[in-house]
Amino acid sequence: MSLAVVSSRAITGMAARAVTVEVHLANGLPGLSLVGLPDTEVKESRERVRSALQNGRFEFPARRITVNLAPADLPKASGCFDLPIALGILAASGQLPDAGLRSHEFAGELSLTGELRPVRGALAMASAMLAEPSARALVLPAASAQEAALVEGATVYGARTLLDVCAHLAEPDVATPLPRAVVPLALAASADSGVAQASDLPDLGDIKGQEHAKRALEVAAAGGHHILFYGPPGTGKSMLATRLAGLLPALSKAQAVEAATLASLSAQGFDMRHWGRRPFRAPHHTASAAALVGGGSAPRPGEISLAHRGVLFLDELPEFQRRVLEVLREPLELGHVTISRAGGHATFPAAFQLVAAMNPCPCGDLGHPSRNCRCTSEAVARYRNRLSGPLLDRIDLHVEVPALSAETFAAPASGERSEVVATRVRQARERQLSRQGQLNCGLSSRALEAQCALQPNAQDVLHRAVTQHHWSARTYHRVLRVARTVADLAGIGDIDAHHVAEAVQYREAPSS
């Protein structure tokens, strides 16, 4: 038989679309041609496949070989087509029976010796395969197979070499030489029990003082609100940010798979040790817009998508380029980002919780009780003007983290532990989900009217705050959402005056 067909997948955004690898051998000048919109990385597979077959003691056919990657209009990137191309050549030249090819899908990069190297997007491939009616098994490099096995119900085999795959396909009626990939028992148990948060996360109780900021962090965790900490250097802003993930409820299994899938699409890949944990991303302030929201000719997720279902921490917020920060405005509202390129577009989820931190001025000492600020008023104004009003409007809580006294430093840490606060957060979130099916941070203006019943004294407090601060409609609604969360933490249905008063104080601007 001079024609063989092998099934594989191409990553486009978060999707793994089916690709048919057709290999045809014909008489003519020996050579290997690739068609079907392959990129440079795929074109280079010709030499990898040739060497892998020869070093694996197979015969590379001295014929004209044409490899078609269909559909032709779908861009193909990465080296994941090495394995299906090699298997197609072997089947077309009669060195491998083609019967087993129909019941499997293949993806893997080949080394020159025939060893299989991990591929990007294994989780997405397993999810896409499982969603289709045809029941197939997925053959991947061993390093990627365990990751794909996290998709419940998917049949995944892990192979270390091309020879292992060929032996698996050549003897379908005997016990398979390829081990079926399974999730480690410890990971499976944590996912099933819903306690995927690790005990080694930083604890809120280790932070001395800053009770007001800790309370604000609890409110942010309970309602899913974005939060901005401002204050002098060394007051605990970064420590507070790293504690947020430990206050959030454990991810559901579907959420954990979604977060892991996004991580597997990144250049770093997915670390199995992070299975079930809330993502925590902290990009440096020199990060570009593409690094933050994603990009590339074959779009990959950026930091905001890698923080999906978790925390995105932007330290030294005004030090980011303004145009970089402005790209956050839509994802903060919509919870996803769409990257458009000439060859198409890709949409990545980006439902992250933003924690930002900044100094009050360039030197950081403005408002410090014992140090003098060295900045001019013009320098302070320029520093703060790096943050646009629309961006700040989208951050629900603005919280000062002041300098601590020597007595507070000397005293032992005595605050509540993260597990205690996390219990209140979980209970508040359960109230929100049972009442309205979503967290307070996502309530629309119409839903706010239905879910935020204000006591008369609360209406008076809110009206005075709006009049005094000249708030926009967006700010008004955000204060109302925070007040709803404060009431939920207290287990109270109607919003009272002190709930609104607490929400109002979280809109304070940095002191001048």
Short mmCIF file of C-alpha atoms in Angstrom, two decimals:
data_model
loop_
_atom_site.label_atom_id
_atom_site.label_comp_id
_atom_site.label_asym_id
_atom_site.label_seq_id
_atom_site.Cartn_x
_atom_site.Cartn_y
_atom_site.Cartn_z
CA MET A 1 0.00 0.00 0.00
CA SER A 2 1.48 3.35 -1.02
CA LEU A 3 -1.00 5.53 0.91
CA ALA A 4 -1.44 5.81 4.66
CA VAL A 5 -3.67 8.05 6.79
CA VAL A 6 -2.82 8.99 10.39
CA SER A 7 -4.86 11.14 12.79
CA SER A 8 -3.35 13.95 14.82
CA ARG A 9 -4.25 17.40 16.21
CA ALA A 10 -3.16 21.00 15.73
CA ILE A 11 -3.34 23.57 18.52
CA THR A 12 -5.22 26.76 17.61
CA GLY A 13 -5.76 28.94 20.64
CA MET A 14 -7.28 26.67 23.31
CA ALA A 15 -8.71 24.28 20.74
CA ALA A 16 -7.03 21.16 19.37
CA ARG A 17 -8.50 20.69 15.91
CA ALA A 18 -8.36 17.34 14.15
CA VAL A 19 -5.68 17.00 11.48
CA THR A 20 -5.42 14.16 8.99
CA VAL A 21 -1.84 13.30 8.03
CA GLU A 22 -1.88 11.68 4.57
CA VAL A 23 1.34 10.05 3.35
CA HIS A 24 1.71 8.96 -0.27
CA LEU A 25 4.68 7.16 -1.84
CA ALA A 26 5.17 7.48 -5.59
CA ASN A 27 7.83 6.71 -8.15
CA GLY A 28 10.11 9.57 -8.98
CA LEU A 29 13.06 11.49 -7.64
CA PRO A 30 13.48 10.55 -3.92
CA GLY A 31 12.45 13.32 -1.55
CA LEU A 32 9.95 14.38 1.09
CA SER A 33 7.46 17.20 0.43
CA LEU A 34 5.17 18.72 3.07
CA VAL A 35 1.94 20.46 2.05
CA GLY A 36 -1.01 21.77 4.05
CA LEU A 37 0.18 25.13 5.45
CA PRO A 38 3.06 23.86 7.62
CA ASP A 39 5.19 26.42 9.46
CA THR A 40 8.99 26.36 9.69
CA GLU A 41 9.01 24.04 12.71
CA VAL A 42 6.83 21.50 10.87
CA LYS A 43 8.95 21.72 7.71
CA GLU A 44 12.04 20.89 9.74
CA SER A 45 10.40 17.60 10.72
CA ARG A 46 11.60 16.15 7.41
CA GLU A 47 15.16 15.78 8.67
CA ARG A 48 14.10 14.69 12.16
CA VAL A 49 11.85 11.97 10.76
CA ARG A 50 14.51 10.77 8.30
CA SER A 51 17.16 10.42 11.03
CA ALA A 52 14.74 8.88 13.55
CA LEU A 53 13.69 6.17 11.08
CA GLN A 54 17.24 5.34 10.06
CA ASN A 55 18.50 5.24 13.64
CA GLY A 56 15.52 3.10 14.59
CA ARG A 57 16.64 0.43 12.10
CA PHE A 58 13.82 1.20 9.69
CA GLU A 59 14.23 1.82 6.01
CA PHE A 60 13.60 5.33 4.77
CA PRO A 61 11.91 4.78 1.36
CA ALA A 62 13.96 5.92 -1.62
CA ARG A 63 10.80 7.21 -3.32
CA ARG A 64 8.96 10.46 -3.77
CA ILE A 65 7.08 11.03 -0.50
CA THR A 66 4.25 13.55 -0.23
CA VAL A 67 2.82 14.41 3.19
CA ASN A 68 -0.45 16.34 3.27
CA LEU A 69 -1.68 17.91 6.51
CA ALA A 70 -5.43 18.44 6.11
CA PRO A 71 -7.39 20.66 6.31
CA ALA A 72 -5.10 22.79 4.17
CA ASP A 73 -6.37 26.14 5.47
CA LEU A 74 -5.50 25.36 9.11
CA PRO A 75 -2.03 26.61 10.15
CA LYS A 76 0.14 23.84 11.59
CA ALA A 77 2.79 24.70 14.16
CA SER A 78 5.09 22.80 16.56
CA GLY A 79 6.88 19.51 16.14
CA CYS A 80 3.95 17.37 17.28
CA PHE A 81 3.49 16.02 13.72
CA ASP A 82 6.86 14.20 13.70
CA LEU A 83 5.38 11.01 15.11
CA PRO A 84 2.31 10.75 12.82
CA ILE A 85 4.45 11.56 9.76
CA ALA A 86 6.96 8.83 10.68
CA LEU A 87 4.16 6.29 11.28
CA GLY A 88 2.53 7.24 7.98
CA ILE A 89 5.77 6.67 6.08
CA LEU A 90 6.24 3.28 7.75
CA ALA A 91 2.65 2.23 6.99
CA ALA A 92 2.74 3.47 3.39
CA SER A 93 5.99 1.59 2.74
CA GLY A 94 4.63 -1.65 4.26
CA GLN A 95 6.93 -1.69 7.29
CA LEU A 96 4.02 -1.25 9.73
CA PRO A 97 0.45 -2.62 9.59
CA ASP A 98 -2.02 0.22 9.19
CA ALA A 99 -4.92 -1.44 11.03
CA GLY A 100 -4.00 0.06 14.40
CA LEU A 101 -3.64 3.57 13.00
CA ARG A 102 -7.41 4.01 12.63
CA SER A 103 -8.15 3.60 16.34
CA HIS A 104 -5.48 5.98 17.60
CA GLU A 105 -4.45 9.61 17.42
CA PHE A 106 -0.76 10.51 17.58
CA ALA A 107 1.31 13.53 18.55
CA GLY A 108 4.96 13.78 19.45
CA GLU A 109 8.26 15.34 18.50
CA LEU A 110 11.07 13.00 17.49
CA SER A 111 14.72 13.32 18.35
CA LEU A 112 17.31 12.16 15.82
CA THR A 113 17.67 8.90 17.75
CA GLY A 114 13.94 8.14 17.66
CA GLU A 115 13.14 9.19 21.24
CA LEU A 116 9.88 11.07 21.81
CA ARG A 117 9.96 14.54 23.29
CA PRO A 118 7.04 16.24 25.06
CA VAL A 119 4.60 18.38 23.12
CA ARG A 120 2.66 21.51 23.95
CA GLY A 121 -1.10 21.27 24.50
CA ALA A 122 -1.47 17.61 25.49
CA LEU A 123 -4.42 18.41 27.77
CA ALA A 124 -6.22 20.27 24.99
CA MET A 125 -5.69 17.30 22.64
CA ALA A 126 -7.13 14.82 25.13
CA SER A 127 -10.16 17.06 25.84
CA ALA A 128 -10.87 17.58 22.13
CA MET A 129 -10.53 13.86 21.36
CA LEU A 130 -12.90 12.94 24.18
CA ALA A 131 -15.51 15.43 22.94
CA GLU A 132 -15.82 13.66 19.57
CA PRO A 133 -18.12 10.66 19.03
CA SER A 134 -15.39 8.35 17.70
CA ALA A 135 -13.76 6.47 20.54
CA ARG A 136 -9.99 6.58 20.03
CA ALA A 137 -6.86 6.32 22.11
CA LEU A 138 -4.25 9.06 22.20
CA VAL A 139 -0.57 8.14 21.92
CA LEU A 140 1.80 10.78 23.29
CA PRO A 141 5.36 11.05 24.57
CA ALA A 142 5.56 9.63 28.09
CA ALA A 143 6.32 13.07 29.52
CA SER A 144 3.07 14.44 28.07
CA ALA A 145 0.84 11.40 28.58
CA GLN A 146 0.46 11.79 32.34
CA GLU A 147 -0.63 15.38 31.83
CA ALA A 148 -3.27 14.33 29.26
CA ALA A 149 -4.53 11.62 31.62
CA LEU A 150 -5.89 14.38 33.87
CA VAL A 151 -8.83 14.54 31.43
CA GLU A 152 -11.25 12.07 32.95
CA GLY A 153 -12.38 9.36 30.54
CA ALA A 154 -9.61 9.82 27.99
CA THR A 155 -7.57 6.76 26.96
CA VAL A 156 -3.95 7.88 26.79
CA TYR A 157 -0.79 5.84 26.18
CA GLY A 158 2.70 7.09 26.88
CA ALA A 159 5.65 6.07 24.69
CA ARG A 160 9.34 6.77 25.08
CA THR A 161 10.52 5.93 21.57
CA LEU A 162 9.24 5.45 18.05
CA LEU A 163 10.04 1.74 18.38
CA ASP A 164 7.67 1.48 21.37
CA VAL A 165 4.81 2.92 19.31
CA CYS A 166 5.51 0.58 16.41
CA ALA A 167 5.55 -2.44 18.70
CA HIS A 168 2.21 -1.31 20.17
CA LEU A 169 0.65 -1.07 16.70
CA ALA A 170 2.25 -4.24 15.29
CA GLU A 171 0.83 -6.51 18.01
CA PRO A 172 -2.75 -5.32 18.64
CA ASP A 173 -3.97 -8.75 19.80
CA VAL A 174 -1.52 -9.22 22.64
CA ALA A 175 -0.92 -7.28 25.81
CA THR A 176 0.10 -3.80 24.77
CA PRO A 177 3.74 -2.86 25.32
CA LEU A 178 2.70 0.74 25.95
CA PRO A 179 1.62 1.62 29.50
CA ARG A 180 -1.65 3.45 29.83
CA ALA A 181 -1.08 6.85 31.42
CA VAL A 182 -2.80 7.36 34.76
CA VAL A 183 -3.02 10.23 37.22
CA PRO A 184 -0.85 9.71 40.34
CA LEU A 185 -2.97 8.57 43.28
CA ALA A 186 -2.08 11.62 45.38
CA LEU A 187 -3.26 13.99 42.65
CA ALA A 188 -6.42 12.01 41.95
CA ALA A 189 -7.34 11.95 45.65
CA SER A 190 -6.84 15.70 46.04
CA ALA A 191 -8.96 16.47 42.98
CA ASP A 192 -11.81 14.14 44.02
CA SER A 193 -11.92 15.47 47.59
CA GLY A 194 -11.82 19.12 46.53
CA VAL A 195 -8.88 19.94 48.80
CA ALA A 196 -6.33 20.81 46.17
CA GLN A 197 -4.92 23.81 48.01
CA ALA A 198 -1.43 23.06 49.25
CA SER A 199 -0.46 23.47 52.88
CA ASP A 200 2.79 25.16 51.90
CA LEU A 201 1.07 28.35 50.71
CA PRO A 202 2.07 31.51 52.63
CA ASP A 203 -0.13 32.11 55.67
CA LEU A 204 -1.98 35.34 56.39
CA GLY A 205 -1.22 34.96 60.08
CA ASP A 206 2.49 35.54 59.45
CA ILE A 207 1.87 39.21 58.62
CA LYS A 208 2.25 41.57 61.56
CA GLY A 209 -0.23 44.41 61.89
CA GLN A 210 -2.07 45.73 58.81
CA GLU A 211 -5.44 44.53 60.10
CA HIS A 212 -7.30 46.93 57.82
CA ALA A 213 -5.48 45.58 54.75
CA LYS A 214 -6.06 41.98 55.86
CA ARG A 215 -9.76 42.66 56.18
CA ALA A 216 -9.80 44.20 52.70
CA LEU A 217 -8.04 41.10 51.34
CA GLU A 218 -10.74 38.93 52.93
CA VAL A 219 -13.47 41.03 51.30
CA ALA A 220 -11.69 40.79 47.94
CA ALA A 221 -11.40 37.02 48.24
CA ALA A 222 -15.04 36.61 49.26
CA GLY A 223 -16.47 38.59 46.36
CA GLY A 224 -13.82 38.05 43.68
CA HIS A 225 -12.97 41.76 43.68
CA HIS A 226 -9.81 43.33 42.26
CA ILE A 227 -7.70 45.16 44.84
CA LEU A 228 -4.97 47.81 44.84
CA PHE A 229 -2.56 48.20 47.78
CA TYR A 230 -0.60 51.44 48.11
CA GLY A 231 1.92 52.53 50.70
CA PRO A 232 5.63 52.97 51.42
CA PRO A 233 8.12 50.21 50.53
CA GLY A 234 8.47 47.38 53.01
CA THR A 235 5.02 47.64 54.60
CA GLY A 236 3.76 44.23 53.47
CA LYS A 237 1.98 44.88 50.16
CA SER A 238 3.65 41.97 48.37
CA MET A 239 3.18 39.69 51.38
CA LEU A 240 -0.54 40.42 51.37
CA ALA A 241 -0.76 39.68 47.65
CA THR A 242 0.87 36.28 48.00
CA ARG A 243 -1.67 35.32 50.69
CA LEU A 244 -4.75 35.74 48.51
CA ALA A 245 -4.49 32.36 46.76
CA GLY A 246 -4.55 30.65 50.17
CA LEU A 247 -7.88 32.31 51.03
CA LEU A 248 -9.68 31.18 47.86
CA PRO A 249 -11.69 27.94 47.75
CA ALA A 250 -10.21 24.91 46.04
CA LEU A 251 -10.74 24.62 42.31
CA SER A 252 -13.37 22.21 41.06
CA LYS A 253 -12.07 19.43 38.83
CA ALA A 254 -13.36 21.16 35.69
CA GLN A 255 -11.73 24.44 36.72
CA ALA A 256 -8.47 22.64 37.51
CA VAL A 257 -8.44 21.03 34.04
CA GLU A 258 -9.14 24.42 32.45
CA ALA A 259 -6.27 26.08 34.32
CA ALA A 260 -3.93 23.19 33.57
CA THR A 261 -4.87 23.28 29.87
CA LEU A 262 -3.89 26.94 29.63
CA ALA A 263 -0.59 26.23 31.38
CA SER A 264 0.13 23.35 28.98
CA LEU A 265 -0.21 25.76 26.04
CA SER A 266 2.48 28.07 27.38
CA ALA A 267 6.18 27.88 26.60
CA GLN A 268 6.91 26.62 30.15
CA GLY A 269 4.30 23.86 29.98
CA PHE A 270 2.27 22.47 32.86
CA ASP A 271 3.94 21.37 36.09
CA MET A 272 2.05 18.41 37.55
CA ARG A 273 2.97 19.59 41.05
CA HIS A 274 0.63 22.55 40.51
CA TRP A 275 -2.41 20.40 39.70
CA GLY A 276 -5.50 21.78 41.44
CA ARG A 277 -3.81 24.89 42.78
CA ARG A 278 -5.01 28.40 42.09
CA PRO A 279 -2.56 29.96 39.62
CA PHE A 280 -0.45 32.85 40.92
CA ARG A 281 1.31 34.94 38.28
CA ALA A 282 3.56 37.91 39.02
CA PRO A 283 5.04 39.33 35.79
CA HIS A 284 7.85 41.89 36.02
CA HIS A 285 6.99 45.51 35.28
CA THR A 286 9.09 45.36 32.10
CA ALA A 287 6.65 42.86 30.55
CA SER A 288 5.30 43.76 27.11
CA ALA A 289 1.66 43.88 26.09
CA ALA A 290 2.07 40.56 24.23
CA ALA A 291 3.57 38.94 27.32
CA LEU A 292 0.63 40.12 29.39
CA VAL A 293 -2.33 39.32 27.13
CA GLY A 294 -0.75 36.76 24.79
CA GLY A 295 0.30 36.82 21.17
CA GLY A 296 2.53 35.31 18.52
CA SER A 297 1.92 34.21 14.96
CA ALA A 298 0.41 31.06 16.48
CA PRO A 299 -1.30 32.76 19.47
CA ARG A 300 -0.31 31.56 22.92
CA PRO A 301 -1.83 32.60 26.25
CA GLY A 302 -0.29 35.51 28.13
CA GLU A 303 0.02 36.14 31.85
CA ILE A 304 -3.62 37.15 32.29
CA SER A 305 -4.79 33.83 30.83
CA LEU A 306 -2.21 31.82 32.76
CA ALA A 307 -3.71 33.47 35.88
CA HIS A 308 -7.23 32.29 34.90
CA ARG A 309 -9.14 31.13 38.01
CA GLY A 310 -6.28 32.47 40.12
CA VAL A 311 -4.37 35.62 41.03
CA LEU A 312 -2.50 38.09 38.83
CA PHE A 313 -0.13 40.22 40.93
CA LEU A 314 1.21 43.41 39.37
CA ASP A 315 3.80 44.88 41.72
CA GLU A 316 5.05 48.45 41.16
CA LEU A 317 1.96 49.10 39.05
CA PRO A 318 2.94 52.60 37.77
CA GLU A 319 6.26 51.21 36.51
CA PHE A 320 4.45 49.20 33.83
CA GLN A 321 4.18 50.95 30.49
CA ARG A 322 0.86 52.74 30.29
CA ARG A 323 -0.10 51.12 26.98
CA VAL A 324 0.59 47.73 28.56
CA LEU A 325 -1.76 48.45 31.45
CA GLU A 326 -4.47 49.75 29.14
CA VAL A 327 -4.82 46.35 27.46
CA LEU A 328 -6.11 45.04 30.80
CA ARG A 329 -9.26 47.12 30.68
CA GLU A 330 -11.36 44.77 28.54
CA PRO A 331 -10.21 41.50 30.18
CA LEU A 332 -10.95 42.97 33.62
CA GLU A 333 -14.55 43.52 32.51
CA LEU A 334 -15.14 40.55 30.19
CA GLY A 335 -13.05 37.74 31.69
CA HIS A 336 -11.52 36.74 28.35
CA VAL A 337 -9.19 38.11 25.69
CA THR A 338 -9.28 37.71 21.91
CA ILE A 339 -6.02 37.81 19.95
CA SER A 340 -6.48 38.58 16.25
CA ARG A 341 -3.89 37.78 13.60
CA ALA A 342 -3.90 37.74 9.81
CA GLY A 343 -4.39 33.97 9.82
CA GLY A 344 -7.30 34.04 12.26
CA HIS A 345 -8.04 34.74 15.89
CA ALA A 346 -7.95 32.92 19.21
CA THR A 347 -9.91 33.57 22.40
CA PHE A 348 -8.42 32.69 25.76
CA PRO A 349 -10.25 32.84 29.12
CA ALA A 350 -8.87 35.42 31.53
CA ALA A 351 -11.10 35.38 34.63
CA PHE A 352 -8.30 36.32 37.00
CA GLN A 353 -8.35 38.28 40.24
CA LEU A 354 -6.07 41.30 40.07
CA VAL A 355 -3.91 42.34 43.01
CA ALA A 356 -1.87 45.47 42.31
CA ALA A 357 0.64 47.28 44.50
CA MET A 358 2.22 50.72 44.22
CA ASN A 359 4.16 53.30 46.19
CA PRO A 360 2.50 56.66 46.87
CA CYS A 361 5.26 58.48 44.96
CA PRO A 362 8.50 57.71 43.06
CA CYS A 363 10.67 57.68 46.22
CA GLY A 364 7.96 55.89 48.22
CA ASP A 365 8.09 58.12 51.31
CA LEU A 366 5.09 60.36 50.73
CA GLY A 367 2.96 60.27 53.88
CA HIS A 368 5.57 58.30 55.84
CA PRO A 369 5.47 59.21 59.56
CA SER A 370 9.25 59.43 59.98
CA ARG A 371 10.79 59.91 56.53
CA ASN A 372 10.59 62.95 54.29
CA CYS A 373 9.43 62.63 50.68
CA ARG A 374 12.07 63.78 48.20
CA CYS A 375 9.70 64.14 45.24
CA THR A 376 8.36 67.36 43.81
CA SER A 377 4.60 67.76 43.40
CA GLU A 378 5.09 67.54 39.62
CA ALA A 379 6.97 64.25 39.96
CA VAL A 380 4.19 62.82 42.16
CA ALA A 381 1.57 63.93 39.64
CA ARG A 382 3.45 62.37 36.72
CA TYR A 383 3.88 59.14 38.69
CA ARG A 384 0.16 58.82 39.41
CA ASN A 385 -0.89 59.90 35.95
CA ARG A 386 0.70 56.74 34.59
CA LEU A 387 -2.49 55.02 35.77
CA SER A 388 -5.57 56.01 33.80
CA GLY A 389 -8.89 56.74 35.47
CA PRO A 390 -10.76 53.98 33.56
CA LEU A 391 -8.23 51.39 34.74
CA LEU A 392 -8.45 52.49 38.39
CA ASP A 393 -12.25 52.52 38.12
CA ARG A 394 -12.14 48.80 37.35
CA ILE A 395 -10.31 48.01 40.61
CA ASP A 396 -12.91 47.64 43.35
CA LEU A 397 -10.79 48.12 46.46
CA HIS A 398 -8.10 50.79 46.98
CA VAL A 399 -6.40 50.12 50.30
CA GLU A 400 -3.59 51.91 52.10
CA VAL A 401 -0.86 49.80 53.70
CA PRO A 402 0.86 52.27 56.06
CA ALA A 403 4.28 52.05 57.69
CA LEU A 404 4.34 50.03 60.92
CA SER A 405 5.65 51.14 64.28
CA ALA A 406 8.68 49.56 65.94
CA GLU A 407 6.41 48.08 68.61
CA THR A 408 4.39 46.23 65.97
CA PHE A 409 7.56 44.83 64.40
CA ALA A 410 8.82 43.59 67.78
CA ALA A 411 5.54 41.94 68.78
CA PRO A 412 4.87 38.33 67.71
CA ALA A 413 2.47 37.72 64.83
CA SER A 414 -0.98 37.18 66.30
CA GLY A 415 -3.41 37.52 63.40
CA GLU A 416 -5.89 34.95 62.16
CA ARG A 417 -4.51 32.06 60.17
CA SER A 418 -5.40 31.68 56.51
CA GLU A 419 -7.54 28.59 57.12
CA VAL A 420 -9.80 30.53 59.51
CA VAL A 421 -10.31 33.38 57.07
CA ALA A 422 -10.71 30.95 54.17
CA THR A 423 -13.66 29.34 55.96
CA ARG A 424 -15.51 32.67 56.11
CA VAL A 425 -14.62 33.32 52.47
CA ARG A 426 -15.99 29.94 51.41
CA GLN A 427 -19.24 30.49 53.32
CA ALA A 428 -19.71 33.96 51.80
CA ARG A 429 -19.12 32.58 48.31
CA GLU A 430 -21.63 29.80 48.90
CA ARG A 431 -24.26 32.40 49.85
CA GLN A 432 -23.60 34.32 46.63
CA LEU A 433 -23.71 31.24 44.40
CA SER A 434 -26.92 29.95 45.96
CA ARG A 435 -28.59 33.37 45.73
CA GLN A 436 -27.56 34.55 42.25
CA GLY A 437 -25.41 31.82 40.66
CA GLN A 438 -22.26 33.97 40.48
CA LEU A 439 -19.91 36.01 42.64
CA ASN A 440 -20.74 39.59 43.50
CA CYS A 441 -17.93 40.94 41.33
CA GLY A 442 -19.81 39.82 38.21
CA LEU A 443 -23.24 41.26 39.03
CA SER A 444 -24.72 43.43 36.29
CA SER A 445 -26.41 46.74 37.09
CA ARG A 446 -29.82 45.08 36.75
CA ALA A 447 -28.80 42.21 39.04
CA LEU A 448 -27.51 44.71 41.59
CA GLU A 449 -30.98 46.20 41.90
CA ALA A 450 -32.42 42.77 42.59
CA GLN A 451 -29.72 41.49 44.96
CA CYS A 452 -28.61 44.62 46.82
CA ALA A 453 -31.52 45.67 49.01
CA LEU A 454 -30.37 48.73 51.00
CA GLN A 455 -31.66 49.77 54.38
CA PRO A 456 -32.74 53.47 54.46
CA ASN A 457 -29.69 54.45 56.52
CA ALA A 458 -27.44 52.66 54.03
CA GLN A 459 -28.98 54.60 51.16
CA ASP A 460 -28.19 57.86 52.96
CA VAL A 461 -24.53 56.90 53.48
CA LEU A 462 -24.11 55.85 49.85
CA HIS A 463 -25.83 59.01 48.54
CA ARG A 464 -23.54 61.25 50.58
CA ALA A 465 -20.43 59.41 49.36
CA VAL A 466 -21.48 59.69 45.70
CA THR A 467 -22.17 63.42 46.11
CA GLN A 468 -18.93 64.10 47.98
CA HIS A 469 -16.58 62.15 45.69
CA HIS A 470 -18.39 62.77 42.37
CA TRP A 471 -18.28 59.08 41.52
CA SER A 472 -19.12 57.71 38.09
CA ALA A 473 -21.86 55.14 37.60
CA ARG A 474 -19.20 52.43 37.32
CA THR A 475 -17.68 53.39 40.68
CA TYR A 476 -21.13 53.55 42.29
CA HIS A 477 -21.89 50.02 41.14
CA ARG A 478 -18.52 48.72 42.30
CA VAL A 479 -19.02 50.17 45.79
CA LEU A 480 -22.44 48.54 45.88
CA ARG A 481 -20.95 45.16 44.91
CA VAL A 482 -18.35 45.45 47.68
CA ALA A 483 -21.05 46.39 50.21
CA ARG A 484 -22.98 43.28 49.12
CA THR A 485 -19.87 41.18 49.80
CA VAL A 486 -19.35 42.75 53.25
CA ALA A 487 -22.95 41.86 54.13
CA ASP A 488 -22.44 38.31 52.84
CA LEU A 489 -19.39 37.89 55.07
CA ALA A 490 -21.60 38.91 57.98
CA GLY A 491 -24.32 36.51 56.86
CA ILE A 492 -26.89 39.32 56.52
CA GLY A 493 -29.42 39.65 53.70
CA ASP A 494 -30.07 43.40 53.55
CA ILE A 495 -27.18 45.85 53.30
CA ASP A 496 -26.89 48.13 56.35
CA ALA A 497 -25.15 51.49 56.82
CA HIS A 498 -21.95 50.02 58.26
CA HIS A 499 -21.64 47.64 55.29
CA VAL A 500 -21.79 50.60 52.91
CA ALA A 501 -19.43 52.64 55.10
CA GLU A 502 -16.83 49.87 54.95
CA ALA A 503 -17.19 49.62 51.17
CA VAL A 504 -16.83 53.40 50.82
CA GLN A 505 -13.56 53.48 52.73
CA TYR A 506 -12.09 50.99 50.26
CA ARG A 507 -12.28 53.67 47.56
CA GLU A 508 -9.74 55.96 49.25
CA ALA A 509 -7.13 57.51 46.99
CA PRO A 510 -3.42 57.63 47.98
CA SER A 511 -2.81 60.50 50.38
CA SER A 512 -1.17 63.56 48.87
#
